[in-house]
Amino acid sequence: MQLIDTHVHINFDVFESDLEDIKTRWQQAQVVHLVHSCVEPSEFKSIQALADHFGNLSFAVGLHPLDAQKWTNTTETEILNYAKSDQRVVAIGEMGLDFYKASNHQQQQQVLEAQLRIAHQLQKPIIIHCRDAAQKLKDVLELFWQQTGEVKGVMHCWSGTPEETQWFLDLGFYISFSGVVTFKNAKTIQDSAKIVPNDRLLIETDCPFLAPVPKRGKRNEPANVRHVAEFLAKLRDVPIETLAQQTTDNACQLFNLSLDD
Ligand SMILES: [Zn+2]
């Protein structure tokens, strides 16, 4: 069995002291590849160093909506240069809209649109962060698809309703579930996870955040993507091996990964 954790932040300080142990545990959990997300371009060097060190790690470069105020007139060039200079850059992001924690809606939208243009230009998939903003995001993406063209991507750490899930499936997106789907009160998210077609489903930890049951409340780490996979397999009534194969194939397809096994 092979699993891919499609969204990690192991460059954060909380992992500094025991990364080798964390690697041992993800290997034991049969996690064969990580896709590292990026909150802001200043992280690029540290993420690149992790990819040098660990090998089976691809990554994104982009600016998170909650850091939208950090966009400057050099950010676009920075993202473009990083993405072009390192073949391990497999996506642009994370980008998106977060109306739950911030009210700079206009600024977030501008920064999102700028990154959509970069991804379209480079023909790279996007990693979308969306919280309490599904309707606005749908409108922005639909307009972009019409005016500029389609971009492939993933709705990461997805927590939307089945209706919202269908919107983004219709736009061509993959839908990625994190540990949140395992929580007891996550009925709506579980309903969404049931309607995602086999060829659009992805799994992630979003570590260090949001550890799945039975690790809830602890620091999260890539090995725990196994718990997300097991939960989704049960929920969708398929063997864990089948779910692992499907989600790994999907990750390879979206991010153009080739696993060196
Ligand atoms: Zn993230």
PDB file of C-alpha atoms and ligand atoms in Angstrom:
ATOM      1  CA  MET A   1       0.000   0.000   0.000  1.00  0.00           C
ATOM      2  CA  GLN A   2       1.152   3.527  -0.811  1.00  0.00           C
ATOM      3  CA  LEU A   3      -0.276   6.735   0.643  1.00  0.00           C
ATOM      4  CA  ILE A   4       0.463  10.350  -0.285  1.00  0.00           C
ATOM      5  CA  ASP A   5      -0.072  13.196   2.178  1.00  0.00           C
ATOM      6  CA  THR A   6      -1.011  16.008  -0.213  1.00  0.00           C
ATOM      7  CA  HIS A   7      -0.769  18.904   2.249  1.00  0.00           C
ATOM      8  CA  VAL A   8       1.901  19.321   4.932  1.00  0.00           C
ATOM      9  CA  HIS A   9       3.752  22.175   6.636  1.00  0.00           C
ATOM     10  CA  ILE A  10       6.706  20.340   8.180  1.00  0.00           C
ATOM     11  CA  ASN A  11       8.916  23.429   7.874  1.00  0.00           C
ATOM     12  CA  PHE A  12       7.126  24.924  10.915  1.00  0.00           C
ATOM     13  CA  ASP A  13       9.160  25.307  14.118  1.00  0.00           C
ATOM     14  CA  VAL A  14       7.114  22.693  16.027  1.00  0.00           C
ATOM     15  CA  PHE A  15       8.818  19.983  13.949  1.00  0.00           C
ATOM     16  CA  GLU A  16      12.366  21.254  14.305  1.00  0.00           C
ATOM     17  CA  SER A  17      13.597  18.873  16.976  1.00  0.00           C
ATOM     18  CA  ASP A  18      12.299  15.485  15.803  1.00  0.00           C
ATOM     19  CA  LEU A  19      11.888  15.463  12.028  1.00  0.00           C
ATOM     20  CA  GLU A  20      13.832  12.219  11.637  1.00  0.00           C
ATOM     21  CA  ASP A  21      11.456  10.415  14.010  1.00  0.00           C
ATOM     22  CA  ILE A  22       8.529  11.895  12.120  1.00  0.00           C
ATOM     23  CA  LYS A  23       9.969  10.566   8.878  1.00  0.00           C
ATOM     24  CA  THR A  24      10.364   7.088  10.396  1.00  0.00           C
ATOM     25  CA  ARG A  25       6.717   7.155  11.434  1.00  0.00           C
ATOM     26  CA  TRP A  26       5.405   8.274   8.018  1.00  0.00           C
ATOM     27  CA  GLN A  27       7.458   5.528   6.374  1.00  0.00           C
ATOM     28  CA  GLN A  28       6.006   2.985   8.805  1.00  0.00           C
ATOM     29  CA  ALA A  29       2.532   4.253   7.908  1.00  0.00           C
ATOM     30  CA  GLN A  30       3.352   3.601   4.220  1.00  0.00           C
ATOM     31  CA  VAL A  31       3.307   7.270   3.268  1.00  0.00           C
ATOM     32  CA  VAL A  32       5.576   7.354   0.212  1.00  0.00           C
ATOM     33  CA  HIS A  33       5.382  10.996  -0.823  1.00  0.00           C
ATOM     34  CA  LEU A  34       4.543  14.412   0.652  1.00  0.00           C
ATOM     35  CA  VAL A  35       3.278  17.537  -1.069  1.00  0.00           C
ATOM     36  CA  HIS A  36       4.459  20.508   0.983  1.00  0.00           C
ATOM     37  CA  SER A  37       2.267  23.583   0.942  1.00  0.00           C
ATOM     38  CA  CYS A  38       3.480  27.169   1.182  1.00  0.00           C
ATOM     39  CA  VAL A  39       1.987  30.020   3.198  1.00  0.00           C
ATOM     40  CA  GLU A  40       4.311  32.723   1.898  1.00  0.00           C
ATOM     41  CA  PRO A  41       7.196  32.846  -0.592  1.00  0.00           C
ATOM     42  CA  SER A  42       9.741  33.600   2.182  1.00  0.00           C
ATOM     43  CA  GLU A  43       9.389  29.931   3.168  1.00  0.00           C
ATOM     44  CA  PHE A  44      10.685  28.768  -0.189  1.00  0.00           C
ATOM     45  CA  LYS A  45      14.293  28.179   0.870  1.00  0.00           C
ATOM     46  CA  SER A  46      13.338  26.171   3.958  1.00  0.00           C
ATOM     47  CA  ILE A  47      10.904  24.007   2.006  1.00  0.00           C
ATOM     48  CA  GLN A  48      13.467  23.492  -0.740  1.00  0.00           C
ATOM     49  CA  ALA A  49      15.980  22.369   1.904  1.00  0.00           C
ATOM     50  CA  LEU A  50      13.465  19.816   3.200  1.00  0.00           C
ATOM     51  CA  ALA A  51      12.989  18.489  -0.338  1.00  0.00           C
ATOM     52  CA  ASP A  52      16.780  18.181  -0.714  1.00  0.00           C
ATOM     53  CA  HIS A  53      16.913  16.283   2.564  1.00  0.00           C
ATOM     54  CA  PHE A  54      13.931  13.961   2.260  1.00  0.00           C
ATOM     55  CA  GLY A  55      13.734  13.252  -1.443  1.00  0.00           C
ATOM     56  CA  ASN A  56      10.110  12.166  -1.692  1.00  0.00           C
ATOM     57  CA  LEU A  57       8.786  15.668  -1.204  1.00  0.00           C
ATOM     58  CA  SER A  58       7.309  18.007  -3.798  1.00  0.00           C
ATOM     59  CA  PHE A  59       6.052  21.463  -2.986  1.00  0.00           C
ATOM     60  CA  ALA A  60       4.026  24.523  -3.838  1.00  0.00           C
ATOM     61  CA  VAL A  61       4.866  28.197  -3.809  1.00  0.00           C
ATOM     62  CA  GLY A  62       2.284  30.879  -3.148  1.00  0.00           C
ATOM     63  CA  LEU A  63       0.658  33.256  -0.680  1.00  0.00           C
ATOM     64  CA  HIS A  64      -2.063  32.256   1.794  1.00  0.00           C
ATOM     65  CA  PRO A  65      -5.214  34.427   1.883  1.00  0.00           C
ATOM     66  CA  LEU A  66      -4.622  35.236   5.563  1.00  0.00           C
ATOM     67  CA  ASP A  67      -1.262  36.728   4.521  1.00  0.00           C
ATOM     68  CA  ALA A  68      -2.714  38.640   1.570  1.00  0.00           C
ATOM     69  CA  GLN A  69      -1.446  41.932   2.987  1.00  0.00           C
ATOM     70  CA  LYS A  70       2.103  40.700   2.367  1.00  0.00           C
ATOM     71  CA  TRP A  71       1.637  40.825  -1.419  1.00  0.00           C
ATOM     72  CA  THR A  72       4.064  43.373  -2.931  1.00  0.00           C
ATOM     73  CA  ASN A  73       4.979  44.369  -6.468  1.00  0.00           C
ATOM     74  CA  THR A  74       7.761  41.761  -6.456  1.00  0.00           C
ATOM     75  CA  THR A  75       5.697  38.801  -5.210  1.00  0.00           C
ATOM     76  CA  GLU A  76       4.508  37.745  -8.641  1.00  0.00           C
ATOM     77  CA  THR A  77       8.050  37.638 -10.028  1.00  0.00           C
ATOM     78  CA  GLU A  78       9.229  35.768  -6.946  1.00  0.00           C
ATOM     79  CA  ILE A  79       6.596  33.056  -7.329  1.00  0.00           C
ATOM     80  CA  LEU A  80       7.249  32.781 -11.067  1.00  0.00           C
ATOM     81  CA  ASN A  81      10.999  32.526 -10.595  1.00  0.00           C
ATOM     82  CA  TYR A  82      10.769  29.891  -7.863  1.00  0.00           C
ATOM     83  CA  ALA A  83       8.272  27.834  -9.843  1.00  0.00           C
ATOM     84  CA  LYS A  84      10.401  27.926 -12.975  1.00  0.00           C
ATOM     85  CA  SER A  85      13.730  27.279 -11.268  1.00  0.00           C
ATOM     86  CA  ASP A  86      12.910  24.086  -9.373  1.00  0.00           C
ATOM     87  CA  GLN A  87      11.187  21.097 -10.989  1.00  0.00           C
ATOM     88  CA  ARG A  88       9.943  19.964  -7.597  1.00  0.00           C
ATOM     89  CA  VAL A  89       7.477  22.876  -7.559  1.00  0.00           C
ATOM     90  CA  VAL A  90       4.308  21.005  -8.529  1.00  0.00           C
ATOM     91  CA  ALA A  91       1.649  23.582  -7.640  1.00  0.00           C
ATOM     92  CA  ILE A  92       0.905  27.235  -6.938  1.00  0.00           C
ATOM     93  CA  GLY A  93      -0.566  27.978  -3.512  1.00  0.00           C
ATOM     94  CA  GLU A  94      -1.903  27.843  -1.100  1.00  0.00           C
ATOM     95  CA  MET A  95      -4.182  30.610  -2.295  1.00  0.00           C
ATOM     96  CA  GLY A  96      -7.852  31.316  -1.779  1.00  0.00           C
ATOM     97  CA  LEU A  97     -10.341  33.167   0.386  1.00  0.00           C
ATOM     98  CA  ASP A  98     -10.778  33.075   4.161  1.00  0.00           C
ATOM     99  CA  PHE A  99     -13.699  35.208   5.299  1.00  0.00           C
ATOM    100  CA  TYR A 100     -13.840  33.445   8.685  1.00  0.00           C
ATOM    101  CA  LYS A 101     -10.695  34.981  10.135  1.00  0.00           C
ATOM    102  CA  ALA A 102     -10.246  38.173   8.094  1.00  0.00           C
ATOM    103  CA  SER A 103     -12.323  40.955   6.559  1.00  0.00           C
ATOM    104  CA  ASN A 104      -9.969  42.169   3.785  1.00  0.00           C
ATOM    105  CA  HIS A 105     -12.147  40.442   1.203  1.00  0.00           C
ATOM    106  CA  GLN A 106     -11.179  42.661  -1.725  1.00  0.00           C
ATOM    107  CA  GLN A 107      -7.456  42.314  -1.054  1.00  0.00           C
ATOM    108  CA  GLN A 108      -7.736  38.527  -0.729  1.00  0.00           C
ATOM    109  CA  GLN A 109      -9.578  38.351  -4.036  1.00  0.00           C
ATOM    110  CA  GLN A 110      -6.923  40.407  -5.847  1.00  0.00           C
ATOM    111  CA  VAL A 111      -4.117  38.232  -4.495  1.00  0.00           C
ATOM    112  CA  LEU A 112      -6.052  35.107  -5.471  1.00  0.00           C
ATOM    113  CA  GLU A 113      -6.604  36.374  -9.009  1.00  0.00           C
ATOM    114  CA  ALA A 114      -2.946  37.288  -9.417  1.00  0.00           C
ATOM    115  CA  GLN A 115      -1.968  33.729  -8.450  1.00  0.00           C
ATOM    116  CA  LEU A 116      -4.597  32.204 -10.728  1.00  0.00           C
ATOM    117  CA  ARG A 117      -2.945  34.067 -13.608  1.00  0.00           C
ATOM    118  CA  ILE A 118       0.469  32.684 -12.605  1.00  0.00           C
ATOM    119  CA  ALA A 119      -0.852  29.123 -12.442  1.00  0.00           C
ATOM    120  CA  HIS A 120      -2.596  29.511 -15.775  1.00  0.00           C
ATOM    121  CA  GLN A 121       0.533  30.910 -17.375  1.00  0.00           C
ATOM    122  CA  LEU A 122       2.704  28.084 -16.011  1.00  0.00           C
ATOM    123  CA  GLN A 123       0.041  25.390 -16.514  1.00  0.00           C
ATOM    124  CA  LYS A 124       0.448  24.310 -12.880  1.00  0.00           C
ATOM    125  CA  PRO A 125      -2.331  23.119 -10.566  1.00  0.00           C
ATOM    126  CA  ILE A 126      -3.491  25.284  -7.668  1.00  0.00           C
ATOM    127  CA  ILE A 127      -3.973  24.497  -3.988  1.00  0.00           C
ATOM    128  CA  ILE A 128      -7.060  26.316  -2.701  1.00  0.00           C
ATOM    129  CA  HIS A 129      -7.750  27.309   0.903  1.00  0.00           C
ATOM    130  CA  CYS A 130     -11.408  28.270   1.327  1.00  0.00           C
ATOM    131  CA  ARG A 131     -13.154  29.076   4.578  1.00  0.00           C
ATOM    132  CA  ASP A 132     -16.610  30.656   4.840  1.00  0.00           C
ATOM    133  CA  ALA A 133     -16.209  31.929   1.285  1.00  0.00           C
ATOM    134  CA  ALA A 134     -17.458  29.168  -1.033  1.00  0.00           C
ATOM    135  CA  GLN A 135     -19.994  31.318  -2.896  1.00  0.00           C
ATOM    136  CA  LYS A 136     -17.525  34.131  -3.594  1.00  0.00           C
ATOM    137  CA  LEU A 137     -14.809  31.664  -4.573  1.00  0.00           C
ATOM    138  CA  LYS A 138     -17.141  29.900  -6.992  1.00  0.00           C
ATOM    139  CA  ASP A 139     -17.990  33.260  -8.629  1.00  0.00           C
ATOM    140  CA  VAL A 140     -14.319  34.266  -8.944  1.00  0.00           C
ATOM    141  CA  LEU A 141     -13.294  30.913 -10.424  1.00  0.00           C
ATOM    142  CA  GLU A 142     -16.193  30.714 -12.855  1.00  0.00           C
ATOM    143  CA  LEU A 143     -15.379  34.162 -14.185  1.00  0.00           C
ATOM    144  CA  PHE A 144     -11.691  33.273 -14.485  1.00  0.00           C
ATOM    145  CA  TRP A 145     -12.491  30.031 -16.332  1.00  0.00           C
ATOM    146  CA  GLN A 146     -14.649  32.025 -18.782  1.00  0.00           C
ATOM    147  CA  GLN A 147     -12.336  34.985 -19.315  1.00  0.00           C
ATOM    148  CA  THR A 148      -8.896  33.391 -19.118  1.00  0.00           C
ATOM    149  CA  GLY A 149      -9.171  29.625 -19.048  1.00  0.00           C
ATOM    150  CA  GLU A 150      -9.407  26.657 -16.733  1.00  0.00           C
ATOM    151  CA  VAL A 151      -6.829  25.719 -14.125  1.00  0.00           C
ATOM    152  CA  LYS A 152      -6.596  22.327 -12.405  1.00  0.00           C
ATOM    153  CA  GLY A 153      -6.535  22.206  -8.647  1.00  0.00           C
ATOM    154  CA  VAL A 154      -7.528  20.897  -5.258  1.00  0.00           C
ATOM    155  CA  MET A 155      -9.861  22.202  -2.567  1.00  0.00           C
ATOM    156  CA  HIS A 156      -7.610  21.482   0.400  1.00  0.00           C
ATOM    157  CA  CYS A 157      -8.784  20.618   3.929  1.00  0.00           C
ATOM    158  CA  TRP A 158     -12.297  20.706   2.537  1.00  0.00           C
ATOM    159  CA  SER A 159     -15.125  21.440   4.953  1.00  0.00           C
ATOM    160  CA  GLY A 160     -17.970  22.490   2.647  1.00  0.00           C
ATOM    161  CA  THR A 161     -21.501  21.171   2.269  1.00  0.00           C
ATOM    162  CA  PRO A 162     -22.380  18.578  -0.388  1.00  0.00           C
ATOM    163  CA  GLU A 163     -23.929  21.355  -2.515  1.00  0.00           C
ATOM    164  CA  GLU A 164     -20.711  23.410  -2.347  1.00  0.00           C
ATOM    165  CA  THR A 165     -18.670  20.277  -3.014  1.00  0.00           C
ATOM    166  CA  GLN A 166     -20.617  19.759  -6.232  1.00  0.00           C
ATOM    167  CA  TRP A 167     -19.882  23.339  -7.348  1.00  0.00           C
ATOM    168  CA  PHE A 168     -16.137  22.697  -7.211  1.00  0.00           C
ATOM    169  CA  LEU A 169     -16.392  19.210  -8.702  1.00  0.00           C
ATOM    170  CA  ASP A 170     -18.220  20.847 -11.624  1.00  0.00           C
ATOM    171  CA  LEU A 171     -15.335  23.311 -11.959  1.00  0.00           C
ATOM    172  CA  GLY A 172     -13.001  20.310 -12.299  1.00  0.00           C
ATOM    173  CA  PHE A 173     -11.467  20.317  -8.832  1.00  0.00           C
ATOM    174  CA  TYR A 174     -10.112  17.471  -6.757  1.00  0.00           C
ATOM    175  CA  ILE A 175     -11.413  17.484  -3.183  1.00  0.00           C
ATOM    176  CA  SER A 176      -8.995  16.790  -0.337  1.00  0.00           C
ATOM    177  CA  PHE A 177     -10.066  15.738   3.151  1.00  0.00           C
ATOM    178  CA  SER A 178      -8.015  16.209   6.302  1.00  0.00           C
ATOM    179  CA  GLY A 179      -8.427  14.901   9.850  1.00  0.00           C
ATOM    180  CA  VAL A 180     -11.455  17.145  10.228  1.00  0.00           C
ATOM    181  CA  VAL A 181     -13.553  14.550   8.389  1.00  0.00           C
ATOM    182  CA  THR A 182     -12.915  12.084  11.245  1.00  0.00           C
ATOM    183  CA  PHE A 183     -14.364  14.371  13.920  1.00  0.00           C
ATOM    184  CA  LYS A 184     -17.601  13.309  15.578  1.00  0.00           C
ATOM    185  CA  ASN A 185     -19.467  16.517  14.734  1.00  0.00           C
ATOM    186  CA  ALA A 186     -18.316  16.550  11.091  1.00  0.00           C
ATOM    187  CA  LYS A 187     -21.518  15.077   9.669  1.00  0.00           C
ATOM    188  CA  THR A 188     -21.789  17.599   6.820  1.00  0.00           C
ATOM    189  CA  ILE A 189     -18.170  17.075   5.757  1.00  0.00           C
ATOM    190  CA  GLN A 190     -18.699  13.311   5.877  1.00  0.00           C
ATOM    191  CA  ASP A 191     -21.746  13.728   3.631  1.00  0.00           C
ATOM    192  CA  SER A 192     -19.546  15.698   1.230  1.00  0.00           C
ATOM    193  CA  ALA A 193     -16.873  12.995   1.318  1.00  0.00           C
ATOM    194  CA  LYS A 194     -19.452  10.431   0.204  1.00  0.00           C
ATOM    195  CA  ILE A 195     -20.288  12.244  -3.047  1.00  0.00           C
ATOM    196  CA  VAL A 196     -16.758  12.831  -4.348  1.00  0.00           C
ATOM    197  CA  PRO A 197     -16.058  10.503  -7.310  1.00  0.00           C
ATOM    198  CA  ASN A 198     -13.214   7.983  -6.919  1.00  0.00           C
ATOM    199  CA  ASP A 199     -11.060   9.834  -9.420  1.00  0.00           C
ATOM    200  CA  ARG A 200     -11.326  13.211  -7.613  1.00  0.00           C
ATOM    201  CA  LEU A 201     -10.579  12.234  -4.019  1.00  0.00           C
ATOM    202  CA  LEU A 202      -7.393  13.249  -2.162  1.00  0.00           C
ATOM    203  CA  ILE A 203      -6.187  12.911   1.420  1.00  0.00           C
ATOM    204  CA  GLU A 204      -3.988  15.146   3.565  1.00  0.00           C
ATOM    205  CA  THR A 205      -3.045  15.985   7.121  1.00  0.00           C
ATOM    206  CA  ASP A 206      -2.492  19.785   6.891  1.00  0.00           C
ATOM    207  CA  CYS A 207      -0.031  19.063   9.707  1.00  0.00           C
ATOM    208  CA  PRO A 208       0.801  20.410  12.266  1.00  0.00           C
ATOM    209  CA  PHE A 209      -2.894  21.344  12.470  1.00  0.00           C
ATOM    210  CA  LEU A 210      -6.078  19.293  12.854  1.00  0.00           C
ATOM    211  CA  ALA A 211      -4.884  15.834  13.882  1.00  0.00           C
ATOM    212  CA  PRO A 212      -7.459  13.144  13.050  1.00  0.00           C
ATOM    213  CA  VAL A 213      -9.191  10.883  15.548  1.00  0.00           C
ATOM    214  CA  PRO A 214      -7.627   9.058  17.485  1.00  0.00           C
ATOM    215  CA  LYS A 215      -4.847  11.682  17.701  1.00  0.00           C
ATOM    216  CA  ARG A 216      -7.175  14.675  17.960  1.00  0.00           C
ATOM    217  CA  GLY A 217      -5.736  17.618  19.898  1.00  0.00           C
ATOM    218  CA  LYS A 218      -2.119  16.505  19.489  1.00  0.00           C
ATOM    219  CA  ARG A 219       0.451  17.909  17.073  1.00  0.00           C
ATOM    220  CA  ASN A 220      -0.408  16.426  13.691  1.00  0.00           C
ATOM    221  CA  GLU A 221       2.161  14.734  11.411  1.00  0.00           C
ATOM    222  CA  PRO A 222       2.217  13.014   7.986  1.00  0.00           C
ATOM    223  CA  ALA A 223       1.902   9.463   9.407  1.00  0.00           C
ATOM    224  CA  ASN A 224      -1.618  10.376  10.534  1.00  0.00           C
ATOM    225  CA  VAL A 225      -2.852  10.572   6.946  1.00  0.00           C
ATOM    226  CA  ARG A 226      -3.268   6.832   7.443  1.00  0.00           C
ATOM    227  CA  HIS A 227      -6.116   7.546   9.898  1.00  0.00           C
ATOM    228  CA  VAL A 228      -7.803   9.829   7.354  1.00  0.00           C
ATOM    229  CA  ALA A 229      -7.506   7.083   4.726  1.00  0.00           C
ATOM    230  CA  GLU A 230      -8.905   4.431   7.055  1.00  0.00           C
ATOM    231  CA  PHE A 231     -11.837   6.630   8.028  1.00  0.00           C
ATOM    232  CA  LEU A 232     -12.693   7.504   4.420  1.00  0.00           C
ATOM    233  CA  ALA A 233     -12.406   3.863   3.335  1.00  0.00           C
ATOM    234  CA  LYS A 234     -14.963   2.888   5.965  1.00  0.00           C
ATOM    235  CA  LEU A 235     -17.211   5.835   5.119  1.00  0.00           C
ATOM    236  CA  ARG A 236     -17.139   5.055   1.386  1.00  0.00           C
ATOM    237  CA  ASP A 237     -17.349   1.318   2.016  1.00  0.00           C
ATOM    238  CA  VAL A 238     -14.203   0.307   0.142  1.00  0.00           C
ATOM    239  CA  PRO A 239     -11.122  -1.608   1.328  1.00  0.00           C
ATOM    240  CA  ILE A 240      -8.297   0.627   2.607  1.00  0.00           C
ATOM    241  CA  GLU A 241      -6.041  -0.719  -0.183  1.00  0.00           C
ATOM    242  CA  THR A 242      -8.515   0.500  -2.810  1.00  0.00           C
ATOM    243  CA  LEU A 243      -8.818   3.941  -1.265  1.00  0.00           C
ATOM    244  CA  ALA A 244      -5.038   4.197  -0.959  1.00  0.00           C
ATOM    245  CA  GLN A 245      -4.587   3.266  -4.611  1.00  0.00           C
ATOM    246  CA  GLN A 246      -7.252   5.713  -5.808  1.00  0.00           C
ATOM    247  CA  THR A 247      -6.006   8.689  -3.801  1.00  0.00           C
ATOM    248  CA  THR A 248      -2.362   8.004  -4.655  1.00  0.00           C
ATOM    249  CA  ASP A 249      -3.189   7.742  -8.365  1.00  0.00           C
ATOM    250  CA  ASN A 250      -5.159  10.988  -8.118  1.00  0.00           C
ATOM    251  CA  ALA A 251      -2.298  12.828  -6.404  1.00  0.00           C
ATOM    252  CA  CYS A 252       0.123  11.614  -9.087  1.00  0.00           C
ATOM    253  CA  GLN A 253      -2.307  12.729 -11.777  1.00  0.00           C
ATOM    254  CA  LEU A 254      -2.984  16.201 -10.363  1.00  0.00           C
ATOM    255  CA  PHE A 255       0.568  17.073  -9.332  1.00  0.00           C
ATOM    256  CA  ASN A 256       2.274  15.138 -12.129  1.00  0.00           C
ATOM    257  CA  LEU A 257       4.279  13.045  -9.654  1.00  0.00           C
ATOM    258  CA  SER A 258       6.183   9.916 -10.479  1.00  0.00           C
ATOM    259  CA  LEU A 259       6.861   7.720  -7.467  1.00  0.00           C
ATOM    260  CA  ASP A 260      10.340   6.228  -7.406  1.00  0.00           C
ATOM    261  CA  ASP A 261       9.715   2.805  -5.965  1.00  0.00           C
TER     262      ASP A 261
HETATM  263 ZN    ZN B   1      -2.049  24.548   4.607  1.00  0.00          ZN
END
